[in-house]
Coordinates of C-alpha atoms and ligand atoms in Angstrom, one line a residue:
M19 CA 145.6 137.3 155.7
P20 CA 146.8 140.3 157.7
E21 CA 145.4 140.5 161.2
S22 CA 143.8 143.9 160.7
D23 CA 141.5 142.4 157.9
R24 CA 140.4 139.6 160.1
V25 CA 139.3 141.7 163.0
T26 CA 137.1 144.1 161.0
R27 CA 135.3 141.3 159.2
M28 CA 131.6 141.1 159.5
E29 CA 130.1 138.0 161.1
N30 CA 127.4 135.7 159.7
S31 CA 124.8 137.1 162.2
E32 CA 125.6 140.7 161.1
I33 CA 125.4 139.9 157.4
A34 CA 122.1 138.0 158.0
A35 CA 120.7 141.0 159.9
A36 CA 121.7 143.3 157.1
L37 CA 120.1 141.2 154.4
L38 CA 116.9 140.8 156.5
E39 CA 116.8 144.6 156.9
I40 CA 117.1 145.0 153.1
G41 CA 114.2 142.7 152.7
E42 CA 112.1 144.5 155.2
L43 CA 112.9 147.9 153.7
L44 CA 112.0 146.7 150.2
E45 CA 108.8 145.3 151.6
I46 CA 107.8 148.7 153.0
A47 CA 108.8 150.3 149.8
G48 CA 106.3 148.0 148.1
E49 CA 108.8 145.8 146.2
S50 CA 107.7 142.5 144.7
V51 CA 107.4 139.5 147.1
F52 CA 110.0 137.7 145.1
R53 CA 112.8 140.2 145.7
V54 CA 111.8 140.5 149.4
G55 CA 111.6 136.8 149.8
A56 CA 115.1 136.3 148.3
Y57 CA 116.7 138.4 151.0
E58 CA 114.7 136.7 153.7
R59 CA 115.7 133.2 152.5
A60 CA 119.3 134.2 152.2
A61 CA 119.3 135.6 155.8
I62 CA 117.7 132.3 157.1
T63 CA 120.3 130.2 155.3
I64 CA 123.2 132.3 156.6
R65 CA 121.9 132.1 160.2
S66 CA 122.0 128.3 160.0
L67 CA 125.5 128.0 158.4
S68 CA 128.0 126.4 160.7
R69 CA 131.0 128.0 158.8
D70 CA 131.9 131.6 158.6
L71 CA 131.0 133.3 155.4
G72 CA 134.4 134.9 155.5
D73 CA 136.1 131.4 155.4
I74 CA 133.9 130.3 152.6
Y75 CA 134.7 133.4 150.7
D76 CA 138.5 133.0 151.3
E77 CA 138.3 129.6 149.8
G78 CA 136.4 130.2 146.6
S79 CA 135.5 134.0 146.4
L80 CA 132.2 135.0 144.9
K81 CA 131.6 131.6 143.4
A82 CA 131.8 129.8 146.7
L83 CA 129.2 132.2 148.2
Q84 CA 126.9 131.5 145.3
S85 CA 127.2 127.7 145.7
I86 CA 125.6 128.0 149.1
G87 CA 122.0 127.1 148.5
G88 CA 119.5 130.0 148.5
I89 CA 122.0 132.7 147.7
G90 CA 121.8 134.3 144.3
K91 CA 124.4 136.3 142.4
S92 CA 123.3 139.8 143.5
T93 CA 123.0 138.7 147.2
A94 CA 126.4 137.1 146.9
E95 CA 127.9 140.3 145.6
K96 CA 126.4 142.2 148.6
I97 CA 127.9 139.6 151.0
E98 CA 131.3 140.0 149.2
E99 CA 131.0 143.8 149.7
M100 CA 130.2 143.4 153.4
L101 CA 133.1 140.9 153.9
T102 CA 135.7 143.1 152.1
T103 CA 134.6 146.6 153.1
G104 CA 132.4 146.0 156.3
R105 CA 129.5 147.9 154.8
C106 CA 126.6 147.5 152.4
G107 CA 126.1 150.5 150.1
Y108 CA 122.7 149.2 148.9
L109 CA 121.4 149.0 152.5
E110 CA 122.7 152.4 153.3
E111 CA 120.8 153.8 150.2
L112 CA 117.6 152.1 151.3
R113 CA 118.0 153.4 154.9
Q114 CA 118.4 156.9 153.5
S115 CA 115.1 156.6 151.6
L116 CA 113.0 155.5 154.6
P117 CA 113.1 156.1 158.4
A118 CA 114.8 153.0 160.0
S119 CA 112.2 153.0 162.8
L120 CA 109.6 151.9 160.2
V121 CA 111.5 148.6 160.0
T122 CA 111.0 147.8 163.6
M123 CA 107.2 148.4 163.2
I124 CA 107.0 145.4 160.8
Q125 CA 107.6 143.2 163.8
I126 CA 104.3 144.2 165.4
P127 CA 101.9 141.3 164.9
G128 CA 99.1 142.3 162.5
V129 CA 100.9 145.3 161.1
G130 CA 102.2 144.6 157.6
P131 CA 104.4 146.8 155.4
K132 CA 101.4 148.1 153.5
K133 CA 99.8 149.5 156.6
I134 CA 103.1 150.9 157.8
K135 CA 103.5 152.7 154.5
L136 CA 99.9 154.0 154.8
F137 CA 100.4 155.4 158.3
Y138 CA 103.7 156.9 157.3
D139 CA 102.4 158.5 154.1
E140 CA 99.1 159.8 155.6
L141 CA 100.0 160.6 159.2
G142 CA 103.8 160.7 159.2
I143 CA 104.0 157.9 161.8
E144 CA 107.6 156.7 162.1
S145 CA 107.7 154.8 165.4
I146 CA 105.9 152.3 167.5
D147 CA 105.3 155.0 170.2
Q148 CA 103.7 157.3 167.6
L149 CA 101.6 154.5 166.3
E150 CA 100.4 153.6 169.8
E151 CA 99.5 157.2 170.5
A152 CA 97.5 157.4 167.3
A153 CA 95.7 154.1 167.9
K154 CA 94.8 155.2 171.5
T155 CA 93.4 158.5 170.4
G156 CA 91.3 157.2 167.5
G157 CA 93.6 158.7 165.0
L158 CA 93.8 155.7 162.6
R159 CA 90.2 154.8 162.1
E160 CA 89.5 157.4 159.4
L161 CA 92.2 155.9 157.2
K162 CA 91.2 153.7 154.2
G163 CA 90.5 150.2 155.4
M164 CA 90.8 151.0 159.1
S165 CA 88.2 151.0 161.9
A166 CA 88.0 151.3 165.7
K167 CA 88.3 147.5 165.8
S168 CA 91.6 147.6 163.8
E169 CA 92.9 150.3 166.2
E170 CA 92.2 147.8 169.0
N171 CA 94.0 145.1 167.2
I172 CA 97.0 147.3 166.7
L173 CA 97.2 148.1 170.4
K174 CA 97.1 144.3 171.1
G175 CA 99.8 143.8 168.6
I176 CA 102.0 146.5 170.2
A177 CA 101.5 144.9 173.6
A178 CA 102.5 141.5 172.2
Y179 CA 105.5 143.1 170.5
H180 CA 106.8 144.6 173.8
E181 CA 106.3 141.3 175.6
H182 CA 108.3 139.3 173.0
H183 CA 111.0 141.7 171.8
E184 CA 112.8 142.7 174.9
R185 CA 114.3 139.2 174.6
I186 CA 116.4 137.6 171.9
L187 CA 116.4 134.0 170.7
L188 CA 118.8 131.5 172.2
S189 CA 120.1 130.8 168.7
D190 CA 121.0 134.5 168.2
A191 CA 122.7 134.8 171.6
Y192 CA 124.5 131.5 171.9
P193 CA 126.9 131.5 168.9
L194 CA 127.9 135.0 169.6
A195 CA 128.6 134.4 173.3
A196 CA 130.5 131.2 172.5
K197 CA 132.7 133.1 170.2
I198 CA 133.3 135.9 172.8
V199 CA 134.1 133.4 175.5
G200 CA 136.4 131.5 173.2
E201 CA 138.3 134.6 172.3
L202 CA 138.6 135.7 176.0
R203 CA 139.9 132.3 176.9
R204 CA 142.9 132.8 174.6
H205 CA 144.0 135.9 176.6
P206 CA 147.1 135.2 178.8
A207 CA 145.7 137.1 181.8
L208 CA 142.6 135.1 181.9
E209 CA 142.1 132.1 184.2
Q210 CA 138.5 131.1 183.5
A211 CA 135.5 132.3 181.4
D212 CA 132.0 131.1 181.0
M213 CA 128.6 132.2 179.9
A214 CA 126.3 133.0 182.8
G215 CA 122.7 134.0 183.3
S216 CA 119.7 132.6 181.4
L217 CA 122.0 131.9 178.5
R218 CA 123.9 129.3 180.5
R219 CA 120.6 127.8 181.6
F220 CA 119.7 127.7 177.8
R221 CA 116.4 129.5 178.2
E222 CA 114.6 129.8 174.9
T223 CA 115.0 133.6 174.9
I224 CA 117.6 135.7 176.6
G225 CA 117.7 139.2 178.0
D226 CA 121.3 140.4 177.9
I227 CA 124.3 138.2 177.4
D228 CA 126.2 137.6 180.6
V229 CA 129.8 136.5 180.6
L230 CA 131.8 135.8 183.7
A231 CA 135.6 135.6 183.9
S232 CA 138.3 135.3 186.5
S233 CA 141.7 137.0 186.4
A234 CA 144.2 138.6 188.6
A235 CA 144.3 141.5 186.1
P236 CA 140.7 142.5 185.4
E237 CA 141.7 145.7 183.6
E238 CA 143.6 143.8 181.0
V239 CA 140.7 141.3 180.5
M240 CA 138.2 144.1 180.1
D241 CA 140.5 145.9 177.6
A242 CA 140.7 142.8 175.6
F243 CA 136.9 142.3 175.8
E244 CA 136.2 145.8 174.6
S245 CA 138.5 145.5 171.6
L246 CA 136.9 142.3 170.3
P247 CA 135.9 142.5 166.7
Q248 CA 132.2 142.0 167.6
V249 CA 132.1 145.1 169.7
A250 CA 130.5 148.2 168.3
E251 CA 130.5 150.4 171.4
V252 CA 131.3 150.4 175.1
I253 CA 128.2 151.3 177.1
A254 CA 129.7 151.3 180.6
R255 CA 132.9 150.4 182.3
G256 CA 133.6 149.9 186.0
A257 CA 136.4 148.4 188.1
T258 CA 135.3 144.8 187.4
K259 CA 132.4 145.1 185.0
S260 CA 132.2 146.2 181.4
S261 CA 129.0 146.4 179.2
V262 CA 129.2 146.6 175.4
R263 CA 126.9 146.6 172.5
T264 CA 127.8 144.3 169.6
R265 CA 127.6 145.2 166.0
A266 CA 124.6 142.9 165.8
G267 CA 122.9 145.2 168.4
L268 CA 123.1 142.8 171.4
Q269 CA 124.3 143.9 174.9
V270 CA 127.0 141.8 176.5
D271 CA 128.0 142.3 180.1
L272 CA 131.4 141.0 181.3
R273 CA 132.2 140.6 185.0
V274 CA 135.7 139.8 186.1
V275 CA 136.2 138.2 189.6
A276 CA 139.1 136.9 191.6
P277 CA 140.0 133.3 190.8
H278 CA 139.2 132.0 194.3
E279 CA 135.7 133.5 194.0
Y280 CA 134.9 132.2 190.6
G281 CA 132.7 129.2 191.5
A282 CA 130.5 131.3 193.9
A283 CA 130.2 134.1 191.3
L284 CA 129.3 131.7 188.5
Q285 CA 126.7 130.0 190.7
Y286 CA 125.3 133.4 191.7
F287 CA 125.2 134.9 188.2
T288 CA 123.9 131.8 186.5
G289 CA 120.7 132.0 188.6
S290 CA 117.8 131.6 188.3
K291 CA 116.8 134.0 191.0
A292 CA 114.3 131.5 192.4
H293 CA 116.9 128.8 192.5
N294 CA 119.3 131.1 194.3
I295 CA 116.8 132.2 196.9
H296 CA 115.9 128.6 197.7
L297 CA 119.5 127.6 197.9
R298 CA 120.3 130.5 200.2
E299 CA 117.4 129.6 202.5
L300 CA 118.7 126.1 202.7
A301 CA 122.2 127.4 203.6
R302 CA 120.8 129.4 206.5
K303 CA 119.4 126.2 208.0
H304 CA 122.9 124.9 207.9
D305 CA 124.3 128.1 209.5
L306 CA 125.9 129.0 206.2
K307 CA 125.8 132.1 204.1
I308 CA 126.1 131.8 200.3
S309 CA 127.0 135.0 198.4
E310 CA 128.6 135.8 195.1
Y311 CA 131.9 135.9 196.9
G312 CA 131.8 132.5 198.6
V313 CA 130.3 130.2 201.2
F314 CA 130.7 131.4 204.8
Q315 CA 130.3 129.6 208.1
M316 CA 128.1 131.7 210.4
P317 CA 128.2 133.5 212.7
A318 CA 131.9 133.9 212.4
E319 CA 131.7 134.5 208.6
K320 CA 134.6 132.1 208.0
R321 CA 135.0 131.5 204.3
I322 CA 134.8 127.7 203.6
A323 CA 134.3 127.5 199.8
G324 CA 133.8 129.4 196.6
A325 CA 136.5 128.5 194.0
T326 CA 134.3 126.1 192.1
E327 CA 130.5 125.5 191.8
E328 CA 130.9 121.9 192.9
E329 CA 132.4 123.2 196.2
V330 CA 129.5 125.6 196.7
Y331 CA 126.8 122.8 196.3
A332 CA 128.9 120.4 198.3
T333 CA 128.8 122.6 201.4
L334 CA 125.0 121.8 201.5
G335 CA 125.6 118.1 200.9
L336 CA 124.4 118.5 197.3
P337 CA 125.8 117.2 194.0
L338 CA 126.5 119.9 191.3
I339 CA 123.0 120.7 189.9
P340 CA 123.2 121.2 186.1
A341 CA 122.6 124.8 185.1
V342 CA 119.7 123.9 182.8
L343 CA 117.7 122.6 185.8
R344 CA 118.2 125.6 188.1
E345 CA 114.7 127.0 188.0
D346 CA 113.5 126.0 191.5
T347 CA 111.1 123.5 190.1
G348 CA 112.2 120.6 192.3
E349 CA 115.8 120.3 191.4
I350 CA 117.1 121.1 194.8
E351 CA 114.9 118.5 196.5
A352 CA 115.8 116.0 193.7
A353 CA 119.5 116.7 194.3
A354 CA 119.2 116.2 198.0
E355 CA 117.4 112.9 197.5
G356 CA 119.9 111.7 194.8
R357 CA 117.2 111.6 192.0
L358 CA 118.4 114.2 189.6
P359 CA 117.6 113.1 186.0
K360 CA 120.4 111.6 183.9
L361 CA 120.0 114.2 181.2
L362 CA 120.3 113.2 177.6
G363 CA 123.0 114.8 175.4
V364 CA 123.5 115.5 171.7
D365 CA 125.6 112.4 171.5
D366 CA 122.5 110.3 172.4
I367 CA 120.6 111.4 169.3
C368 CA 120.8 108.6 166.6
G369 CA 118.8 110.4 163.9
D370 CA 116.3 113.1 162.8
L371 CA 112.8 112.1 162.0
H372 CA 111.6 115.4 160.4
V373 CA 113.6 116.8 157.6
H374 CA 112.4 118.5 154.3
T375 CA 114.0 118.4 150.9
N376 CA 113.6 120.0 147.5
W377 CA 110.8 117.6 146.8
S378 CA 108.6 120.1 148.7
D379 CA 109.6 123.6 150.0
A380 CA 113.1 123.1 151.2
M381 CA 116.6 123.5 149.8
P382 CA 118.5 120.2 150.0
T383 CA 118.3 117.1 147.9
I384 CA 117.8 113.7 149.6
E385 CA 121.5 113.1 149.1
Q386 CA 122.5 116.3 150.8
V387 CA 120.3 115.5 153.8
A388 CA 121.9 112.0 153.9
E389 CA 125.4 113.5 153.8
A390 CA 124.6 116.0 156.5
A391 CA 123.2 113.3 158.7
I392 CA 126.2 111.1 158.1
E393 CA 128.4 114.0 159.2
L394 CA 126.5 114.2 162.4
G395 CA 127.1 110.5 163.0
Y396 CA 123.5 109.6 162.7
A397 CA 122.3 106.0 162.1
Y398 CA 119.1 107.2 160.3
V399 CA 117.3 110.2 159.0
A400 CA 113.7 110.5 157.9
I401 CA 112.7 112.4 154.8
S402 CA 109.3 113.9 155.7
D403 CA 108.2 116.4 153.1
H404 CA 104.9 118.2 153.1
A405 CA 101.8 116.5 151.7
F406 CA 99.5 117.7 149.0
K407 CA 96.9 119.4 151.2
L408 CA 99.5 122.1 151.9
P409 CA 100.1 123.3 148.3
V410 CA 101.8 126.5 149.4
A411 CA 104.6 124.3 150.8
G412 CA 104.8 122.2 147.6
G413 CA 103.1 119.3 149.3
L414 CA 103.6 115.9 147.5
T415 CA 100.8 114.2 145.7
P416 CA 100.3 110.4 146.3
Q417 CA 102.1 109.8 143.0
Q418 CA 105.0 112.1 143.9
L419 CA 105.3 110.4 147.3
E420 CA 105.6 107.0 145.6
E421 CA 108.3 108.4 143.3
Q422 CA 110.1 109.9 146.3
M423 CA 110.0 106.5 148.0
D424 CA 111.8 105.1 145.0
A425 CA 114.3 107.9 145.1
I426 CA 114.9 107.2 148.8
A427 CA 115.4 103.5 148.1
A428 CA 118.0 104.5 145.5
A429 CA 119.7 106.8 148.0
N430 CA 119.8 104.0 150.5
E431 CA 121.8 102.0 148.0
K432 CA 124.2 104.9 147.5
Y433 CA 124.8 105.6 151.3
P434 CA 125.1 102.2 153.1
E435 CA 126.5 104.0 156.2
I436 CA 123.0 105.4 157.0
T437 CA 119.4 104.4 156.7
I438 CA 117.2 106.9 155.0
L439 CA 113.6 106.5 156.2
A440 CA 110.7 107.3 154.0
G441 CA 108.4 109.6 155.9
S442 CA 105.8 112.3 155.4
E443 CA 104.6 115.4 157.3
V444 CA 100.9 115.0 156.7
N445 CA 98.4 117.7 157.5
I446 CA 95.7 117.3 160.2
D447 CA 92.5 118.6 158.7
N448 CA 89.6 120.1 160.6
D449 CA 88.1 116.7 161.3
G450 CA 91.4 115.1 162.5
N451 CA 92.0 113.3 159.2
V452 CA 95.3 113.4 157.3
D453 CA 96.5 113.3 153.6
F454 CA 96.9 110.0 151.8
D455 CA 95.0 106.7 152.0
E456 CA 95.8 104.0 154.5
E457 CA 97.5 101.8 152.0
L458 CA 100.1 104.4 151.1
L459 CA 100.6 105.6 154.7
A460 CA 101.2 101.9 155.7
R461 CA 104.1 101.7 153.1
L462 CA 106.0 104.6 154.7
D463 CA 108.6 104.0 157.5
V464 CA 107.3 106.9 159.7
V465 CA 104.4 109.3 159.5
A466 CA 104.4 112.7 161.3
A467 CA 101.2 114.8 161.4
S468 CA 100.9 118.5 161.9
V469 CA 98.3 121.3 162.3
H470 CA 99.2 123.8 159.5
A471 CA 95.9 125.7 159.3
G472 CA 93.1 126.9 161.6
F473 CA 95.5 128.2 164.2
G474 CA 92.8 130.4 165.8
Q475 CA 90.3 127.6 166.4
D476 CA 88.7 127.2 169.8
R477 CA 90.1 124.8 172.4
A478 CA 87.6 122.0 171.8
Q479 CA 88.1 121.9 168.0
I480 CA 91.9 122.2 167.9
T481 CA 92.2 119.6 170.6
A482 CA 89.8 117.2 169.0
R483 CA 91.5 117.3 165.6
T484 CA 94.9 116.7 167.2
I485 CA 93.6 113.8 169.2
G486 CA 92.0 112.5 166.0
A487 CA 95.5 112.3 164.4
I488 CA 97.0 110.8 167.6
E489 CA 94.4 108.0 167.4
N490 CA 95.2 107.3 163.7
P491 CA 97.2 104.0 163.8
H492 CA 99.3 105.2 160.8
V493 CA 100.5 108.4 162.6
E494 CA 103.5 108.0 164.9
I495 CA 104.5 111.6 165.7
I496 CA 102.6 114.9 166.2
C497 CA 104.8 117.8 165.1
H498 CA 105.1 121.2 166.7
P499 CA 102.1 120.4 168.9
T500 CA 101.3 123.9 170.1
G501 CA 102.1 125.8 166.9
R502 CA 103.8 128.7 168.5
I503 CA 106.5 130.8 166.8
L504 CA 108.5 132.8 169.3
G505 CA 107.9 136.5 168.9
K506 CA 105.4 135.9 166.1
R507 CA 102.6 133.5 166.9
D508 CA 101.1 132.5 170.2
P509 CA 100.4 128.8 170.9
F510 CA 97.1 127.3 169.9
A511 CA 94.4 127.2 172.5
I512 CA 95.0 123.4 172.7
D513 CA 94.2 121.3 175.8
L514 CA 97.6 119.7 176.3
D515 CA 96.5 117.5 179.3
A516 CA 94.0 115.8 176.9
V517 CA 96.6 115.5 174.2
F518 CA 99.2 114.0 176.6
K519 CA 96.6 111.5 177.8
A520 CA 95.7 110.4 174.3
A521 CA 99.3 110.3 173.1
A522 CA 100.3 108.1 176.0
E523 CA 97.3 105.8 175.4
H524 CA 97.9 105.4 171.7
N525 CA 101.7 105.4 171.9
T526 CA 102.1 108.4 169.6
A527 CA 105.1 110.5 170.2
L528 CA 105.0 114.3 170.4
E529 CA 107.6 116.4 168.8
L530 CA 110.1 118.7 170.3
N531 CA 110.7 120.8 167.2
S532 CA 114.3 122.1 167.5
F533 CA 113.9 125.1 165.2
P534 CA 115.1 128.0 167.4
D535 CA 111.9 130.1 167.0
R536 CA 109.7 127.1 167.7
L537 CA 111.1 124.9 170.5
D538 CA 107.7 123.2 170.6
L539 CA 106.9 121.4 172.9
K540 CA 108.6 123.8 175.3
D541 CA 110.5 122.8 178.4
D542 CA 107.6 122.9 181.0
Y543 CA 105.3 120.9 178.7
L544 CA 108.0 118.3 178.1
R545 CA 108.2 117.6 181.7
E546 CA 104.4 117.3 182.0
A547 CA 104.4 115.0 178.9
K548 CA 107.0 112.8 180.5
R549 CA 105.0 112.6 183.7
A550 CA 102.0 111.5 181.6
G551 CA 104.1 108.8 180.0
V552 CA 104.4 110.4 176.5
K553 CA 107.4 109.7 174.3
I554 CA 109.1 112.6 172.6
A555 CA 110.9 112.9 169.2
I556 CA 113.6 115.7 169.0
N557 CA 113.5 116.7 165.4
T558 CA 114.8 119.7 163.5
D559 CA 112.2 120.3 160.8
A560 CA 115.3 121.3 158.7
H561 CA 114.7 123.0 155.4
H562 CA 118.4 123.3 154.8
A563 CA 121.0 120.7 155.3
E564 CA 122.9 122.9 157.7
Q565 CA 119.8 123.2 159.9
L566 CA 120.2 119.6 161.0
R567 CA 122.5 121.1 163.6
F568 CA 119.6 122.9 165.2
V569 CA 119.2 119.6 167.1
E570 CA 121.5 121.2 169.7
Y571 CA 118.8 123.7 170.7
G572 CA 116.3 120.8 170.9
V573 CA 118.6 118.8 173.2
V574 CA 119.2 121.7 175.6
T575 CA 115.4 122.3 175.7
A576 CA 114.9 118.6 176.4
Q577 CA 117.4 118.9 179.3
R578 CA 115.4 121.8 180.7
G579 CA 112.4 119.5 180.5
W580 CA 114.2 116.9 182.6
L581 CA 114.2 114.3 179.7
E582 CA 116.4 111.3 179.7
A583 CA 117.5 109.3 176.7
E584 CA 114.8 106.7 177.2
D585 CA 112.1 109.4 176.9
V586 CA 113.2 110.3 173.4
I587 CA 112.5 107.8 170.5
N588 CA 115.3 109.1 168.3
T589 CA 117.9 108.2 170.8
Y590 CA 117.0 104.6 170.0
P591 CA 119.2 102.5 167.7
L592 CA 117.5 101.8 164.4
E593 CA 116.1 98.3 165.3
K594 CA 114.7 99.6 168.6
L595 CA 113.1 102.5 166.8
R596 CA 111.6 100.2 164.2
G597 CA 110.2 98.1 167.0
W598 CA 108.7 101.2 168.6
L599 CA 107.2 102.4 165.3
G600 CA 105.8 98.9 164.8
R601 CA 106.3 98.9 161.1
G602 CA 108.5 95.8 160.5
S603 CA 112.2 95.9 159.6
T604 CA 112.7 96.9 155.9
P605 CA 109.5 98.4 154.5
S606 CA 111.2 101.1 152.4
L607 CA 113.4 98.7 150.4
Ligands
ZN123 ZN1 105.1 121.6 160.0
ZN124 ZN1 108.1 120.4 158.7

């Protein structure tokens, strides 16, 4: 393919964003939930693909796009158009018919498309600012179905929106930044390049994307950066810094430093601020000064280090502190005393204990899950579909679960290289009970339990029902324990101290759900759970075979929680896991 075609091609994230926008505009326009849902599902699928849509299309054109689960013919045609022309006529038509700012209003918690349409039709409200003004001055309460109370709720929703939406998910920032860094590294004038800032520390959400590079020819590197195919516009350009906005709407800042200053600059721009302040105080006690340019012996200001991060830390007698730990939560003290954790890595993960299939509300077959898990080098994978008390997610009845156990046994015959565990994601009801009788639960390999309703319950109730499930001898894992969805839903009012205590006592694991908008338990809570003696399961909750790869986001979050392999049950080889689960060796056969 000619080079010029390649560079103008839209990326997966841009195509997903376009499809999502189509769904949102259709929703505001009052289209059927089926049409709206189809675009949303396609966007979610595309976001989790590990391959470029462009490559898939090159291999097998329209047909190959349609063979990706969750993408129908008309969506595939729109993707084809975007890949070949860089635009989507249908989206442009929709945008013409409605103000684009209406789409952002959909992200305000509690404000759905119907209300947005009502405010627009009746009051001409087109933006969040206009909506806020109207709610503050009592301008909405006269509308049909509205009241002073609903104005209050809208103001709360707007506040929550502002709190969440100035930041982007790690999963949106990381693949883009990795690509940019990868492309920069191919430039002949470049010496080194890395992500920096909160992205390099793998925080769950990111402000702007920071990239650091070293080169003797910064101008050339910045020129190359600004002409990357992902870049839509250059926002600012200085002697050593360039800021751009990508076509997906993200801001990326590139700084180019001299090679001998790279380590000091990388240390400085990785942060966190609190870590850097603490480190610099420590330096002062050693008569040193650490800046973004190097480490200097005071008072003469003689430069003694700065080319590498290792050097910078070594001047203080410290080992290199992993970027994920640099939050000033004790990592500097731990480094000084030689007790930094031996962080687990993706390679330590032996399997996934929370995956859905087309038996409930997900895309893949049991076989597709098995094949994806084999590709990741796993020793085991648990099929844990929803149970019947969650009918909206196609929960399995007792009889269906038994049929599925037979299907899993058959799949185990077919794939001797992996063990497919028969599991279930049961629902924790208001009294702490779960779906299925004890006899059936006992025949499974692993049971995970979740709160899927009653999110707004008070602290006492939501804690009591979760502890009820923890105490159930047939439940081994509590999934997404706080229920939060980043940018959409706050965590439950749950008393985690009580939950940790109960989980440690009953030897029930808590999940670190790796889905990028969950990451639940979050980093701080993981650390507290570990201190309380609780085991963690790093699962993906995949609803698409590609999403098994989300485990990477779980692992970096676990690192931020100071977890080591022994803390995480799915780093255990199969027999050790079986021993921990306490269910004997071959119950599913
Ligand atoms: Zn769930
Ligand atoms: Zn699930």
